[in-house]
């Protein structure tokens, strides 16, 4: 969704939930009016799950509580944004919502940078939405564990795509993960 379209929807009688998935510091410095802050590491991940990657999915009950705290409900559109043009945490939130069956979800095209470049209004205050009661479940058919993934790759029955840049895929640079490179069998 483009910034100007999001502004129109925010001003409508039925505004979407707008979720800012940048750091808390960035959010406090300024955000889209009415946006709710989300933390990648605590709201969209369970870092207490050892051996499940950098950002394991939170349990369904925990994610349900997060969505409830945001005042979201399945019939309410939600637009996520970050400061990476939607390529990082905002897309993760989009994917997680699709994983629980939500249809009316989107990512702000260009994210915070595009909003600011358009000269659109910002605010520094945090609004607390009215809490809802949501219970979601992940579509387990859309998830695959490491062992099953390795078996499928070995059998040649799937194609695993790594969407990161070439240098990270090849292991030439690694700014985030402990081990550089890619999952064996993945394509870039």
PDB file of C-alpha atoms in Angstrom:
ATOM      1  CA  UNK A   1       0.000   0.000   0.000  1.00  0.00           C
ATOM      2  CA  UNK A   2       1.237   3.478  -0.829  1.00  0.00           C
ATOM      3  CA  UNK A   3       1.629   6.134   1.868  1.00  0.00           C
ATOM      4  CA  UNK A   4      -1.111   8.434   0.537  1.00  0.00           C
ATOM      5  CA  UNK A   5      -3.586   5.539   0.378  1.00  0.00           C
ATOM      6  CA  UNK A   6      -2.769   4.588   3.967  1.00  0.00           C
ATOM      7  CA  UNK A   7      -3.353   8.183   5.103  1.00  0.00           C
ATOM      8  CA  UNK A   8      -6.817   8.124   3.461  1.00  0.00           C
ATOM      9  CA  UNK A   9      -7.629   4.862   5.241  1.00  0.00           C
ATOM     10  CA  UNK A  10      -6.379   6.172   8.592  1.00  0.00           C
ATOM     11  CA  UNK A  11      -8.762   9.141   8.242  1.00  0.00           C
ATOM     12  CA  UNK A  12     -11.721   6.921   7.281  1.00  0.00           C
ATOM     13  CA  UNK A  13     -14.549   5.797   9.580  1.00  0.00           C
ATOM     14  CA  UNK A  14     -13.007   2.326   9.766  1.00  0.00           C
ATOM     15  CA  UNK A  15      -9.234   2.815   9.961  1.00  0.00           C
ATOM     16  CA  UNK A  16      -6.892  -0.164   9.787  1.00  0.00           C
ATOM     17  CA  UNK A  17      -4.636  -1.162  12.638  1.00  0.00           C
ATOM     18  CA  UNK A  18      -1.263   0.359  11.749  1.00  0.00           C
ATOM     19  CA  UNK A  19       1.661  -1.491  13.284  1.00  0.00           C
ATOM     20  CA  UNK A  20       5.130   0.037  13.511  1.00  0.00           C
ATOM     21  CA  UNK A  21       7.723  -2.751  13.662  1.00  0.00           C
ATOM     22  CA  UNK A  22      10.796  -0.580  14.201  1.00  0.00           C
ATOM     23  CA  UNK A  23      12.732  -0.291  17.443  1.00  0.00           C
ATOM     24  CA  UNK A  24      11.084   1.308  20.459  1.00  0.00           C
ATOM     25  CA  UNK A  25      13.527   4.205  20.269  1.00  0.00           C
ATOM     26  CA  UNK A  26      12.616   4.892  16.625  1.00  0.00           C
ATOM     27  CA  UNK A  27       8.901   4.625  17.408  1.00  0.00           C
ATOM     28  CA  UNK A  28       9.151   7.137  20.281  1.00  0.00           C
ATOM     29  CA  UNK A  29      11.038   9.574  18.039  1.00  0.00           C
ATOM     30  CA  UNK A  30       8.084   9.666  15.627  1.00  0.00           C
ATOM     31  CA  UNK A  31       5.625   7.383  13.890  1.00  0.00           C
ATOM     32  CA  UNK A  32       2.542   7.303  11.682  1.00  0.00           C
ATOM     33  CA  UNK A  33      -0.469   8.787  13.536  1.00  0.00           C
ATOM     34  CA  UNK A  34      -2.332   6.139  15.497  1.00  0.00           C
ATOM     35  CA  UNK A  35       0.346   3.492  14.957  1.00  0.00           C
ATOM     36  CA  UNK A  36       0.913   0.810  17.551  1.00  0.00           C
ATOM     37  CA  UNK A  37       4.445  -0.305  18.343  1.00  0.00           C
ATOM     38  CA  UNK A  38       5.505  -3.946  17.921  1.00  0.00           C
ATOM     39  CA  UNK A  39       8.843  -5.472  18.869  1.00  0.00           C
ATOM     40  CA  UNK A  40      10.301  -8.103  16.549  1.00  0.00           C
ATOM     41  CA  UNK A  41      12.083  -9.902  19.389  1.00  0.00           C
ATOM     42  CA  UNK A  42       9.190 -10.031  21.857  1.00  0.00           C
ATOM     43  CA  UNK A  43       5.895  -9.623  19.972  1.00  0.00           C
ATOM     44  CA  UNK A  44       6.760 -11.529  16.788  1.00  0.00           C
ATOM     45  CA  UNK A  45       9.280 -14.049  18.158  1.00  0.00           C
ATOM     46  CA  UNK A  46       9.997 -16.245  21.150  1.00  0.00           C
ATOM     47  CA  UNK A  47      13.721 -15.920  21.768  1.00  0.00           C
ATOM     48  CA  UNK A  48      13.438 -18.414  24.635  1.00  0.00           C
ATOM     49  CA  UNK A  49      13.070 -21.301  22.189  1.00  0.00           C
ATOM     50  CA  UNK A  50      16.593 -22.648  21.814  1.00  0.00           C
ATOM     51  CA  UNK A  51      17.766 -24.250  18.585  1.00  0.00           C
ATOM     52  CA  UNK A  52      14.927 -22.918  16.435  1.00  0.00           C
ATOM     53  CA  UNK A  53      16.676 -20.144  14.578  1.00  0.00           C
ATOM     54  CA  UNK A  54      17.105 -16.439  15.193  1.00  0.00           C
ATOM     55  CA  UNK A  55      13.401 -15.594  15.578  1.00  0.00           C
ATOM     56  CA  UNK A  56      11.271 -18.658  16.447  1.00  0.00           C
ATOM     57  CA  UNK A  57       7.516 -18.181  16.192  1.00  0.00           C
ATOM     58  CA  UNK A  58       5.827 -17.337  19.474  1.00  0.00           C
ATOM     59  CA  UNK A  59       3.278 -19.816  20.772  1.00  0.00           C
ATOM     60  CA  UNK A  60      -0.212 -19.281  19.372  1.00  0.00           C
ATOM     61  CA  UNK A  61      -1.585 -18.148  22.755  1.00  0.00           C
ATOM     62  CA  UNK A  62       1.189 -15.540  23.059  1.00  0.00           C
ATOM     63  CA  UNK A  63       0.583 -14.225  19.524  1.00  0.00           C
ATOM     64  CA  UNK A  64      -3.174 -14.162  20.238  1.00  0.00           C
ATOM     65  CA  UNK A  65      -2.491 -12.022  23.301  1.00  0.00           C
ATOM     66  CA  UNK A  66      -0.286  -9.645  21.290  1.00  0.00           C
ATOM     67  CA  UNK A  67      -3.002  -9.218  18.648  1.00  0.00           C
ATOM     68  CA  UNK A  68      -5.594  -8.666  21.390  1.00  0.00           C
ATOM     69  CA  UNK A  69      -3.392  -6.010  23.012  1.00  0.00           C
ATOM     70  CA  UNK A  70      -3.198  -4.236  19.644  1.00  0.00           C
ATOM     71  CA  UNK A  71      -7.013  -4.147  19.429  1.00  0.00           C
ATOM     72  CA  UNK A  72      -6.948  -6.279  16.281  1.00  0.00           C
ATOM     73  CA  UNK A  73      -9.691  -8.636  15.200  1.00  0.00           C
ATOM     74  CA  UNK A  74      -9.905 -10.818  12.089  1.00  0.00           C
ATOM     75  CA  UNK A  75     -12.265  -8.432  10.250  1.00  0.00           C
ATOM     76  CA  UNK A  76     -10.027  -5.386  10.821  1.00  0.00           C
ATOM     77  CA  UNK A  77      -7.428  -4.599   8.159  1.00  0.00           C
ATOM     78  CA  UNK A  78      -3.856  -4.292   9.383  1.00  0.00           C
ATOM     79  CA  UNK A  79      -0.949  -2.492   7.723  1.00  0.00           C
ATOM     80  CA  UNK A  80       2.600  -3.043   8.971  1.00  0.00           C
ATOM     81  CA  UNK A  81       5.671  -0.936   8.335  1.00  0.00           C
ATOM     82  CA  UNK A  82       9.330  -0.846   9.281  1.00  0.00           C
ATOM     83  CA  UNK A  83      12.307   1.207   8.146  1.00  0.00           C
ATOM     84  CA  UNK A  84      13.569  -1.338   5.638  1.00  0.00           C
ATOM     85  CA  UNK A  85      10.834  -0.663   3.101  1.00  0.00           C
ATOM     86  CA  UNK A  86       8.803  -3.553   4.531  1.00  0.00           C
ATOM     87  CA  UNK A  87      11.501  -6.081   3.742  1.00  0.00           C
ATOM     88  CA  UNK A  88      12.165  -7.191   7.300  1.00  0.00           C
ATOM     89  CA  UNK A  89       9.955  -7.122  10.364  1.00  0.00           C
ATOM     90  CA  UNK A  90       6.878  -5.729   8.575  1.00  0.00           C
ATOM     91  CA  UNK A  91       6.917  -8.637   6.135  1.00  0.00           C
ATOM     92  CA  UNK A  92       7.301 -11.066   9.017  1.00  0.00           C
ATOM     93  CA  UNK A  93       4.158  -9.670  10.645  1.00  0.00           C
ATOM     94  CA  UNK A  94       2.342  -9.887   7.292  1.00  0.00           C
ATOM     95  CA  UNK A  95       3.429 -13.540   6.960  1.00  0.00           C
ATOM     96  CA  UNK A  96       2.431 -14.403  10.549  1.00  0.00           C
ATOM     97  CA  UNK A  97      -1.029 -12.928  10.031  1.00  0.00           C
ATOM     98  CA  UNK A  98      -1.455 -14.839   6.772  1.00  0.00           C
ATOM     99  CA  UNK A  99      -0.321 -17.944   8.674  1.00  0.00           C
ATOM    100  CA  UNK A 100      -3.289 -17.525  11.042  1.00  0.00           C
ATOM    101  CA  UNK A 101      -5.712 -16.975   8.162  1.00  0.00           C
ATOM    102  CA  UNK A 102      -5.968 -13.174   8.128  1.00  0.00           C
ATOM    103  CA  UNK A 103      -6.750 -11.812   4.666  1.00  0.00           C
ATOM    104  CA  UNK A 104      -6.857  -8.025   5.041  1.00  0.00           C
ATOM    105  CA  UNK A 105      -3.181  -7.460   5.817  1.00  0.00           C
ATOM    106  CA  UNK A 106      -0.583  -5.422   4.005  1.00  0.00           C
ATOM    107  CA  UNK A 107       2.808  -3.783   4.179  1.00  0.00           C
ATOM    108  CA  UNK A 108       3.422  -0.079   3.620  1.00  0.00           C
ATOM    109  CA  UNK A 109       5.364   0.240   0.377  1.00  0.00           C
ATOM    110  CA  UNK A 110       8.667   1.918   1.205  1.00  0.00           C
ATOM    111  CA  UNK A 111       7.917   1.849   4.936  1.00  0.00           C
ATOM    112  CA  UNK A 112       8.714   4.705   7.276  1.00  0.00           C
ATOM    113  CA  UNK A 113      11.183   6.249   4.825  1.00  0.00           C
ATOM    114  CA  UNK A 114       8.514   6.578   2.141  1.00  0.00           C
ATOM    115  CA  UNK A 115       6.025   8.042   4.636  1.00  0.00           C
ATOM    116  CA  UNK A 116       8.544  10.671   5.761  1.00  0.00           C
ATOM    117  CA  UNK A 117       9.659  11.430   2.188  1.00  0.00           C
ATOM    118  CA  UNK A 118       6.019  12.101   1.277  1.00  0.00           C
ATOM    119  CA  UNK A 119       5.849  14.786   3.982  1.00  0.00           C
ATOM    120  CA  UNK A 120       2.899  13.101   5.672  1.00  0.00           C
ATOM    121  CA  UNK A 121       2.003  13.777   9.325  1.00  0.00           C
ATOM    122  CA  UNK A 122       3.780  12.051  12.193  1.00  0.00           C
ATOM    123  CA  UNK A 123       3.269  11.943  15.940  1.00  0.00           C
ATOM    124  CA  UNK A 124       5.248  11.045  19.049  1.00  0.00           C
ATOM    125  CA  UNK A 125       2.466  10.013  21.418  1.00  0.00           C
ATOM    126  CA  UNK A 126       1.401   6.415  21.923  1.00  0.00           C
ATOM    127  CA  UNK A 127      -2.282   5.623  21.815  1.00  0.00           C
ATOM    128  CA  UNK A 128      -3.497   2.578  23.701  1.00  0.00           C
ATOM    129  CA  UNK A 129      -6.117   0.754  21.643  1.00  0.00           C
ATOM    130  CA  UNK A 130      -9.148  -0.910  23.187  1.00  0.00           C
ATOM    131  CA  UNK A 131      -8.164  -4.506  23.863  1.00  0.00           C
ATOM    132  CA  UNK A 132      -9.948  -7.209  21.899  1.00  0.00           C
ATOM    133  CA  UNK A 133     -10.169 -10.937  22.522  1.00  0.00           C
ATOM    134  CA  UNK A 134      -8.528 -12.922  19.748  1.00  0.00           C
ATOM    135  CA  UNK A 135      -7.547 -16.568  19.551  1.00  0.00           C
ATOM    136  CA  UNK A 136      -5.521 -17.603  16.522  1.00  0.00           C
ATOM    137  CA  UNK A 137      -3.938 -20.836  15.341  1.00  0.00           C
ATOM    138  CA  UNK A 138      -1.110 -21.295  12.858  1.00  0.00           C
ATOM    139  CA  UNK A 139      -1.850 -23.240   9.692  1.00  0.00           C
ATOM    140  CA  UNK A 140       0.604 -26.075  10.401  1.00  0.00           C
ATOM    141  CA  UNK A 141       0.534 -27.146   6.746  1.00  0.00           C
ATOM    142  CA  UNK A 142       2.428 -23.960   5.920  1.00  0.00           C
ATOM    143  CA  UNK A 143       5.220 -24.668   8.405  1.00  0.00           C
ATOM    144  CA  UNK A 144       8.145 -27.048   8.035  1.00  0.00           C
ATOM    145  CA  UNK A 145      10.725 -28.085  10.619  1.00  0.00           C
ATOM    146  CA  UNK A 146      14.438 -28.419   9.914  1.00  0.00           C
ATOM    147  CA  UNK A 147      14.483 -32.241   9.695  1.00  0.00           C
ATOM    148  CA  UNK A 148      11.498 -32.335   7.335  1.00  0.00           C
ATOM    149  CA  UNK A 149      13.056 -29.580   5.242  1.00  0.00           C
ATOM    150  CA  UNK A 150      16.320 -31.503   4.921  1.00  0.00           C
ATOM    151  CA  UNK A 151      14.442 -34.663   3.909  1.00  0.00           C
ATOM    152  CA  UNK A 152      12.441 -32.787   1.257  1.00  0.00           C
ATOM    153  CA  UNK A 153      15.587 -31.129  -0.098  1.00  0.00           C
ATOM    154  CA  UNK A 154      17.409 -34.478  -0.234  1.00  0.00           C
ATOM    155  CA  UNK A 155      14.475 -36.028  -2.093  1.00  0.00           C
ATOM    156  CA  UNK A 156      14.404 -33.106  -4.530  1.00  0.00           C
ATOM    157  CA  UNK A 157      10.708 -32.598  -3.875  1.00  0.00           C
ATOM    158  CA  UNK A 158      10.947 -28.897  -2.999  1.00  0.00           C
ATOM    159  CA  UNK A 159      12.890 -25.816  -3.963  1.00  0.00           C
ATOM    160  CA  UNK A 160      14.073 -23.651  -1.075  1.00  0.00           C
ATOM    161  CA  UNK A 161      14.694 -20.014  -2.020  1.00  0.00           C
ATOM    162  CA  UNK A 162      16.900 -17.737   0.063  1.00  0.00           C
ATOM    163  CA  UNK A 163      15.791 -14.157  -0.643  1.00  0.00           C
ATOM    164  CA  UNK A 164      18.780 -12.473   0.999  1.00  0.00           C
ATOM    165  CA  UNK A 165      21.390 -10.660  -1.072  1.00  0.00           C
ATOM    166  CA  UNK A 166      24.037 -12.659  -2.905  1.00  0.00           C
ATOM    167  CA  UNK A 167      26.928 -11.786  -0.578  1.00  0.00           C
ATOM    168  CA  UNK A 168      25.018 -13.041   2.483  1.00  0.00           C
ATOM    169  CA  UNK A 169      23.844 -16.152   0.627  1.00  0.00           C
ATOM    170  CA  UNK A 170      27.425 -16.958  -0.404  1.00  0.00           C
ATOM    171  CA  UNK A 171      28.679 -16.328   3.140  1.00  0.00           C
ATOM    172  CA  UNK A 172      30.895 -13.413   2.149  1.00  0.00           C
ATOM    173  CA  UNK A 173      29.213 -11.101   4.675  1.00  0.00           C
ATOM    174  CA  UNK A 174      27.118 -11.888   7.713  1.00  0.00           C
ATOM    175  CA  UNK A 175      25.877  -8.973   9.817  1.00  0.00           C
ATOM    176  CA  UNK A 176      23.301 -10.927  11.856  1.00  0.00           C
ATOM    177  CA  UNK A 177      23.716 -14.675  12.104  1.00  0.00           C
ATOM    178  CA  UNK A 178      26.410 -16.612  13.966  1.00  0.00           C
ATOM    179  CA  UNK A 179      27.156 -18.712  10.889  1.00  0.00           C
ATOM    180  CA  UNK A 180      27.572 -17.239   7.413  1.00  0.00           C
ATOM    181  CA  UNK A 181      26.165 -18.856   4.290  1.00  0.00           C
ATOM    182  CA  UNK A 182      22.884 -20.573   3.578  1.00  0.00           C
ATOM    183  CA  UNK A 183      20.862 -23.708   4.239  1.00  0.00           C
ATOM    184  CA  UNK A 184      22.429 -26.545   2.212  1.00  0.00           C
ATOM    185  CA  UNK A 185      20.392 -27.070  -0.946  1.00  0.00           C
ATOM    186  CA  UNK A 186      18.893 -23.567  -0.975  1.00  0.00           C
ATOM    187  CA  UNK A 187      18.961 -21.409  -4.077  1.00  0.00           C
ATOM    188  CA  UNK A 188      19.470 -17.651  -4.230  1.00  0.00           C
TER     189      UNK A 188
END
